[in-house]
Coordinates of C-alpha atoms in Angstrom, one line a residue:
Chain K
X1 CA 74.1 16.4 52.3
X2 CA 71.2 18.3 53.8
X3 CA 68.3 16.3 55.1
X4 CA 65.0 18.2 55.6
X5 CA 62.3 16.7 57.7
X6 CA 59.0 18.0 56.3
X7 CA 56.5 18.9 59.0
X8 CA 59.1 18.9 61.8
X9 CA 60.9 22.1 60.8
X10 CA 64.1 20.2 61.2
X11 CA 67.2 20.1 59.0
X12 CA 70.4 18.1 59.6
X13 CA 73.7 17.5 57.7
X14 CA 74.6 13.9 57.0
X15 CA 77.8 12.7 55.4
X16 CA 79.0 9.4 53.9
X17 CA 75.7 7.8 52.8
X18 CA 76.0 6.6 49.2
X19 CA 72.5 5.3 48.7
X20 CA 69.1 6.3 50.1
X21 CA 68.8 2.9 51.9
X22 CA 72.1 3.7 53.8
X23 CA 70.7 7.1 54.8
X24 CA 67.4 5.8 56.1
X25 CA 69.3 3.0 58.1
X26 CA 71.7 5.6 59.5
X27 CA 68.7 7.8 60.6
X28 CA 66.8 4.8 61.9
X29 CA 63.8 5.7 59.7
X30 CA 61.4 2.9 58.7
X31 CA 61.0 3.2 54.9
X32 CA 57.4 2.0 55.3
X33 CA 56.5 5.2 57.1
X34 CA 58.0 7.9 54.7
X35 CA 58.5 9.0 51.2
X36 CA 61.8 10.6 50.1
X37 CA 61.9 13.5 47.7
X38 CA 64.8 15.0 45.8
X39 CA 64.4 18.0 43.5
X40 CA 60.6 17.5 43.7
X41 CA 60.8 13.8 42.6
X42 CA 60.2 10.7 44.6
X43 CA 63.3 8.4 44.8
X44 CA 63.7 4.7 45.6
X45 CA 66.0 3.1 48.2
X46 CA 68.7 2.2 45.7
X47 CA 69.1 5.8 44.5
X48 CA 72.7 7.1 44.6
X49 CA 73.2 10.2 46.8
X50 CA 75.8 12.9 46.6
X51 CA 77.1 15.1 49.3
X52 CA 76.0 18.4 47.8
X53 CA 72.3 17.7 47.5
X54 CA 69.1 18.2 49.6
X55 CA 66.9 15.3 50.5
X56 CA 63.4 15.8 51.9
X57 CA 61.8 13.2 54.2
X58 CA 58.0 13.2 54.2
X59 CA 56.2 11.2 56.9
X60 CA 53.1 9.4 55.6
X61 CA 51.4 8.1 58.8
X62 CA 48.4 10.0 59.8
X63 CA 46.5 9.5 63.0
X64 CA 42.7 9.6 63.5
X65 CA 40.9 6.6 62.1
Chain L
X1 CA 65.4 0.5 40.2
X2 CA 63.3 -0.3 37.1
X3 CA 59.5 -0.3 36.7
X4 CA 58.2 -3.9 36.9
X5 CA 55.8 -3.3 34.0
X6 CA 57.6 -1.1 31.5
X7 CA 61.2 -1.2 32.7
X8 CA 61.4 2.6 32.9
X9 CA 62.9 4.4 35.9
X10 CA 60.9 3.5 39.0
X11 CA 59.7 6.3 41.4
X12 CA 58.3 4.0 44.1
X13 CA 59.0 0.5 45.4
X14 CA 56.1 -1.5 46.8
X15 CA 57.8 -4.3 48.8
X16 CA 54.5 -5.9 49.7
X17 CA 53.9 -6.6 46.0
X18 CA 57.6 -7.3 45.3
X19 CA 57.2 -4.5 42.7
X20 CA 58.4 -1.1 41.7
X21 CA 56.6 1.3 39.3
X22 CA 57.4 4.4 37.2
X23 CA 55.0 7.3 37.5
X24 CA 52.5 6.3 34.8
X25 CA 52.4 2.6 35.8
X26 CA 51.9 3.6 39.4
X27 CA 48.9 5.7 38.5
X28 CA 47.5 2.6 36.6
X29 CA 48.2 0.3 39.6
X30 CA 46.5 2.7 42.0
X31 CA 43.4 3.4 39.9
X32 CA 43.1 -0.4 39.2
X33 CA 43.2 -1.1 42.9
X34 CA 40.3 1.4 43.5
X35 CA 38.3 0.0 40.6
X36 CA 38.9 -3.6 41.9
X37 CA 37.8 -2.5 45.4
X38 CA 34.7 -0.9 44.0
X39 CA 33.7 -3.7 41.7
X40 CA 34.5 -6.7 44.0
X41 CA 32.7 -5.2 47.0
X42 CA 29.9 -3.7 44.8
X43 CA 30.4 -0.3 46.5
X44 CA 28.4 1.8 44.1
X45 CA 27.1 1.9 40.6
X46 CA 27.3 4.5 37.8
X47 CA 23.9 5.8 38.8
X48 CA 24.9 6.6 42.4
X49 CA 25.7 10.1 43.6
X50 CA 28.7 9.6 45.9
X51 CA 29.4 11.9 48.8
X52 CA 33.2 11.9 49.5
X53 CA 34.2 13.0 53.0
X54 CA 37.2 15.2 52.5
X55 CA 39.4 16.4 55.3
X56 CA 42.1 18.1 53.1
X57 CA 44.6 15.3 53.8
X58 CA 46.2 12.9 51.3
X59 CA 43.8 10.0 51.5
X60 CA 40.5 11.9 51.0
X61 CA 41.8 14.2 48.3
X62 CA 43.4 11.2 46.4
X63 CA 40.1 9.3 46.7
X64 CA 38.1 12.3 45.4
X65 CA 40.6 12.8 42.5
X66 CA 40.5 9.1 41.5
X67 CA 36.7 8.9 41.6
X68 CA 36.3 12.0 39.5
X69 CA 38.9 10.6 37.1
X70 CA 36.8 7.4 36.9
X71 CA 33.7 9.4 35.9
X72 CA 31.9 8.9 39.3
X73 CA 29.4 11.6 40.2
X74 CA 31.4 12.4 43.4
X75 CA 30.7 15.5 45.5
X76 CA 33.0 16.5 48.3
X77 CA 31.8 17.1 51.9
X78 CA 34.2 19.0 54.2
X79 CA 33.4 19.1 57.9
X80 CA 35.1 22.0 59.6
X81 CA 35.9 20.7 63.1
X82 CA 36.6 24.1 64.7
X83 CA 40.2 23.2 65.6
X84 CA 41.5 26.8 65.2
X85 CA 44.3 27.3 62.6
X86 CA 44.4 23.6 61.6
X87 CA 40.7 23.6 60.6
X88 CA 41.2 26.8 58.6
X89 CA 44.1 25.2 56.7
X90 CA 42.1 22.0 56.1
X91 CA 39.2 23.9 54.6
X92 CA 41.5 25.9 52.4
X93 CA 43.2 22.8 51.1
X94 CA 39.8 21.3 50.2
X95 CA 38.5 24.5 48.6
X96 CA 41.6 24.8 46.5
X97 CA 41.2 21.2 45.3
X98 CA 37.5 21.8 44.4
X99 CA 38.4 24.9 42.5
X100 CA 41.3 23.3 40.6
X101 CA 39.2 20.2 39.6
X102 CA 35.9 22.1 39.1
X103 CA 34.3 19.7 41.6
X104 CA 31.1 20.2 43.7
X105 CA 31.8 20.8 47.3
X106 CA 29.6 21.0 50.4
X107 CA 31.0 22.4 53.7
X108 CA 29.5 22.1 57.2
X109 CA 31.0 23.8 60.2
X110 CA 30.6 22.3 63.7
X111 CA 31.0 25.6 65.5
X112 CA 28.3 27.2 63.2
X113 CA 26.0 24.2 63.7
X114 CA 26.5 23.5 67.4
X115 CA 28.3 26.5 68.8
X116 CA 31.5 24.5 69.8
X117 CA 34.5 23.0 68.2
X118 CA 35.5 19.3 68.6
X119 CA 38.0 20.0 71.4
X120 CA 35.5 22.0 73.4
X121 CA 32.9 19.2 73.0
X122 CA 35.4 16.4 73.9
X123 CA 36.7 18.3 77.0
X124 CA 33.2 18.3 78.5
X125 CA 32.7 14.5 78.0
X126 CA 34.4 11.3 79.0
X127 CA 35.5 10.7 75.3
X128 CA 38.9 11.4 73.9
X129 CA 39.2 14.1 71.3
X130 CA 39.6 11.5 68.5
X131 CA 36.6 9.4 69.7
X132 CA 34.4 12.5 69.9
X133 CA 35.6 13.7 66.5
X134 CA 34.9 10.3 64.9
X135 CA 31.4 10.2 66.3
X136 CA 30.6 13.8 65.2
X137 CA 31.9 13.2 61.7
X138 CA 30.0 10.0 61.2
X139 CA 26.8 11.7 62.4
X140 CA 27.3 14.8 60.2
X141 CA 28.2 13.0 57.0
X142 CA 25.2 10.7 57.3
X143 CA 22.9 13.6 58.0
X144 CA 24.2 15.6 55.0
X145 CA 24.0 12.5 52.8
X146 CA 20.3 12.0 53.8
X147 CA 19.4 15.7 53.5
X148 CA 21.0 16.1 50.1
X149 CA 20.0 12.8 48.6
X150 CA 23.3 10.9 48.3
X151 CA 22.9 7.2 48.3
X152 CA 26.6 6.5 49.2
X153 CA 29.2 8.1 51.5
X154 CA 32.8 7.3 50.7
X155 CA 35.7 7.9 53.1
X156 CA 39.4 7.8 52.6
X157 CA 40.2 4.9 55.0
X158 CA 43.2 3.0 53.7
X159 CA 44.8 -0.4 54.4
X160 CA 46.9 1.1 57.3
X161 CA 43.7 2.6 58.9
X162 CA 41.8 -0.7 58.6
X163 CA 44.7 -2.9 59.7
X164 CA 45.3 -0.6 62.8
X165 CA 41.6 -0.7 63.7
X166 CA 41.6 -4.4 63.3
X167 CA 44.7 -4.8 65.5
X168 CA 43.0 -2.6 68.2
X169 CA 39.8 -4.6 68.0
X170 CA 41.6 -7.9 68.3
X171 CA 43.9 -6.8 71.1
X172 CA 40.8 -5.8 73.2
X173 CA 38.5 -8.4 71.7
X174 CA 35.9 -5.9 70.7
X175 CA 33.7 -8.5 68.9
X176 CA 30.9 -6.0 68.1
X177 CA 33.4 -3.8 66.3
X178 CA 35.0 -6.8 64.6
X179 CA 31.6 -7.7 63.2
X180 CA 31.0 -4.2 61.9
X181 CA 34.5 -3.7 60.4
X182 CA 34.1 -3.9 56.6
X183 CA 35.0 -2.0 53.4
X184 CA 31.3 -1.7 52.8
X185 CA 28.6 -0.9 55.5
X186 CA 25.2 -1.4 53.8
X187 CA 22.3 0.8 54.6
X188 CA 20.3 -1.2 57.1
X189 CA 17.8 1.6 58.0
X190 CA 16.2 4.3 55.8
X191 CA 18.1 6.9 58.0
X192 CA 21.5 5.3 57.3
X193 CA 23.4 6.0 54.1
X194 CA 25.6 3.2 52.6
X195 CA 29.3 3.7 53.6
X196 CA 32.2 2.6 51.5
X197 CA 36.0 2.7 51.8
X198 CA 37.4 2.5 48.2
X199 CA 41.0 2.9 49.4
X200 CA 41.1 -0.2 51.6
X201 CA 43.5 -2.0 49.2
X202 CA 46.1 0.8 49.3
X203 CA 48.5 1.9 52.0
X204 CA 48.8 5.5 53.1
X205 CA 52.3 5.6 51.7
X206 CA 50.8 4.8 48.3
X207 CA 48.1 7.5 48.6
X208 CA 50.7 10.0 49.7
X209 CA 52.9 9.1 46.7
X210 CA 49.9 9.5 44.4
X211 CA 49.3 13.0 45.7
X212 CA 52.9 14.0 45.3
X213 CA 53.2 12.6 41.8
X214 CA 49.8 14.1 40.7
X215 CA 50.6 17.5 42.3
X216 CA 47.6 17.3 44.6
X217 CA 48.4 20.0 47.3
X218 CA 47.1 18.2 50.4
X219 CA 47.5 19.4 54.0
X220 CA 50.7 17.7 55.3
X221 CA 50.3 19.0 58.8
X222 CA 48.9 16.4 61.3
X223 CA 45.8 17.2 63.4
X224 CA 47.1 18.7 66.7
X225 CA 44.7 16.5 68.7
X226 CA 45.9 13.2 67.4
X227 CA 49.4 13.3 69.0
X228 CA 49.9 10.2 71.2
X229 CA 46.7 8.5 69.9
X230 CA 46.5 4.7 70.2
X231 CA 45.8 4.3 66.5
X232 CA 49.3 5.9 65.8
X233 CA 50.9 3.3 68.1
X234 CA 49.2 0.5 66.2
X235 CA 50.3 1.9 62.9
X236 CA 53.9 2.1 64.0
X237 CA 53.8 -1.4 65.4
X238 CA 52.4 -2.7 62.1
X239 CA 55.0 -0.8 60.1
X240 CA 57.7 -2.4 62.1
X241 CA 56.3 -5.8 61.2
X242 CA 55.9 -4.7 57.6
X243 CA 59.5 -3.7 57.4
X244 CA 60.7 -7.1 58.6
X245 CA 58.0 -9.0 56.7
X246 CA 56.5 -7.1 53.7
X247 CA 52.8 -7.9 53.2
X248 CA 52.0 -8.3 56.9
X249 CA 49.3 -5.5 56.9
X250 CA 47.7 -6.9 53.7
X251 CA 47.7 -10.4 55.1
X252 CA 46.2 -9.4 58.4
X253 CA 43.4 -7.4 57.0
X254 CA 42.5 -9.5 53.9
X255 CA 42.7 -12.7 56.1
X256 CA 40.2 -11.1 58.4
X257 CA 37.9 -10.2 55.6
X258 CA 37.7 -13.9 54.7
X259 CA 36.8 -14.8 58.2
X260 CA 34.8 -11.8 59.4
X261 CA 31.4 -13.6 59.1
X262 CA 32.4 -15.4 62.3
X263 CA 32.0 -12.0 64.1
X264 CA 28.8 -11.0 62.2
X265 CA 26.6 -9.2 64.8
X266 CA 23.0 -10.1 65.3
X267 CA 20.4 -8.0 63.5
X268 CA 20.2 -4.6 65.2
X269 CA 16.9 -3.3 66.3
X270 CA 17.3 0.2 64.9
X271 CA 14.8 3.0 65.5
X272 CA 14.7 6.8 65.1
X273 CA 16.3 9.0 67.7
X274 CA 13.7 10.9 69.7
X275 CA 15.7 14.1 69.5
X276 CA 17.0 14.2 66.0
X277 CA 15.4 11.4 64.1
X278 CA 18.6 9.6 63.0
X279 CA 19.0 5.9 63.3
X280 CA 19.9 4.5 66.7
X281 CA 19.6 1.3 68.9
X282 CA 18.7 3.5 71.9
X283 CA 16.1 6.1 72.7
X284 CA 18.5 8.8 71.6
X285 CA 21.5 8.5 69.3
X286 CA 25.1 8.6 70.5
X287 CA 25.5 12.1 69.0
X288 CA 22.5 13.5 70.8
X289 CA 23.7 11.9 74.0
X290 CA 27.1 13.5 73.5
X291 CA 25.5 16.9 73.1
X292 CA 23.3 16.3 76.2
X293 CA 26.4 15.5 78.2
X294 CA 28.1 18.7 77.0
X295 CA 25.0 20.8 77.8
X296 CA 24.6 19.3 81.3
X297 CA 28.3 19.9 82.1
X298 CA 28.0 23.5 80.9
X299 CA 24.9 24.0 83.0
X300 CA 26.7 22.7 86.1
X301 CA 29.7 24.9 85.6
X302 CA 27.5 28.0 85.0
X303 CA 25.6 27.2 88.3
X304 CA 28.9 26.9 90.2
X305 CA 30.0 30.4 88.8
X306 CA 26.7 31.9 90.0

């Protein structure tokens, strides 16, 4: 599947992750710091993924306090 | 994953509440948290005109949208910081929101007002860009609130912001800052507007999700000056703890709120700044001192060129 990192202008191909949780673990992404979008919809960590789809990772941490 | 309330398809999981919500139940949850914050902390009343400081990012636009939805007389104030393309995009995001929601918007521009952008100002002082930016924004939103007759200023500070600030204040034992850290800063001088943070019960992941689900087109790009800032390190550290132990940020900040009276500062002797008239504990306020520092550095460099 294609994984797009919003804001980083980066795309990668990842294979063999059946659920979103596996994908985030594989990419070492803290689920507390991102939202994950598929076809414009937010998805939860138990969502089944298939190889032919595109997943977008949106970081949610912003800096200046 | 099912919604905890209606058993429909969940769109977001909130591990700190051991919950997951569908879109509509999440909207209810989020709006309820803001209402709870406002009522418990007595942030403002129906009669108040609220000035919402809007950067164009997720938190401030979510806040403005929620307050408008709750029927609050909420006007937006955007401070253009003069950070080139980033500030242009920020202003555009805010203008688009105001147009879409038919909301009242005020805009002030640092370069127009003071001839320099934030980075230019910070580079001529001992402050970091984020520190100078924070000081300038606090000064300007208070000034606009006083000039335009707003009784309350609301900012989009969320639980992550507050927990990260708290961590920083504790790590360096800044007792003065600990005493002043609160979701509500009352007006303690006629020249100081009341300041409130209605999103303090919500994480930034929740406000971002709200914007995505509501279709609020916020600026996703991060400020170019914030890279490597200490606050980001604190947030990352807290999120690592949160991942291992959900509820850590909530427990840290809400535990502090129960005990913060310990750090309550003594009554400040506030007076009016000799230069601009805003409230200060010194002869001149921090903002005017910052401008003086910039002016003197500029004078010195001009003399060197001559």
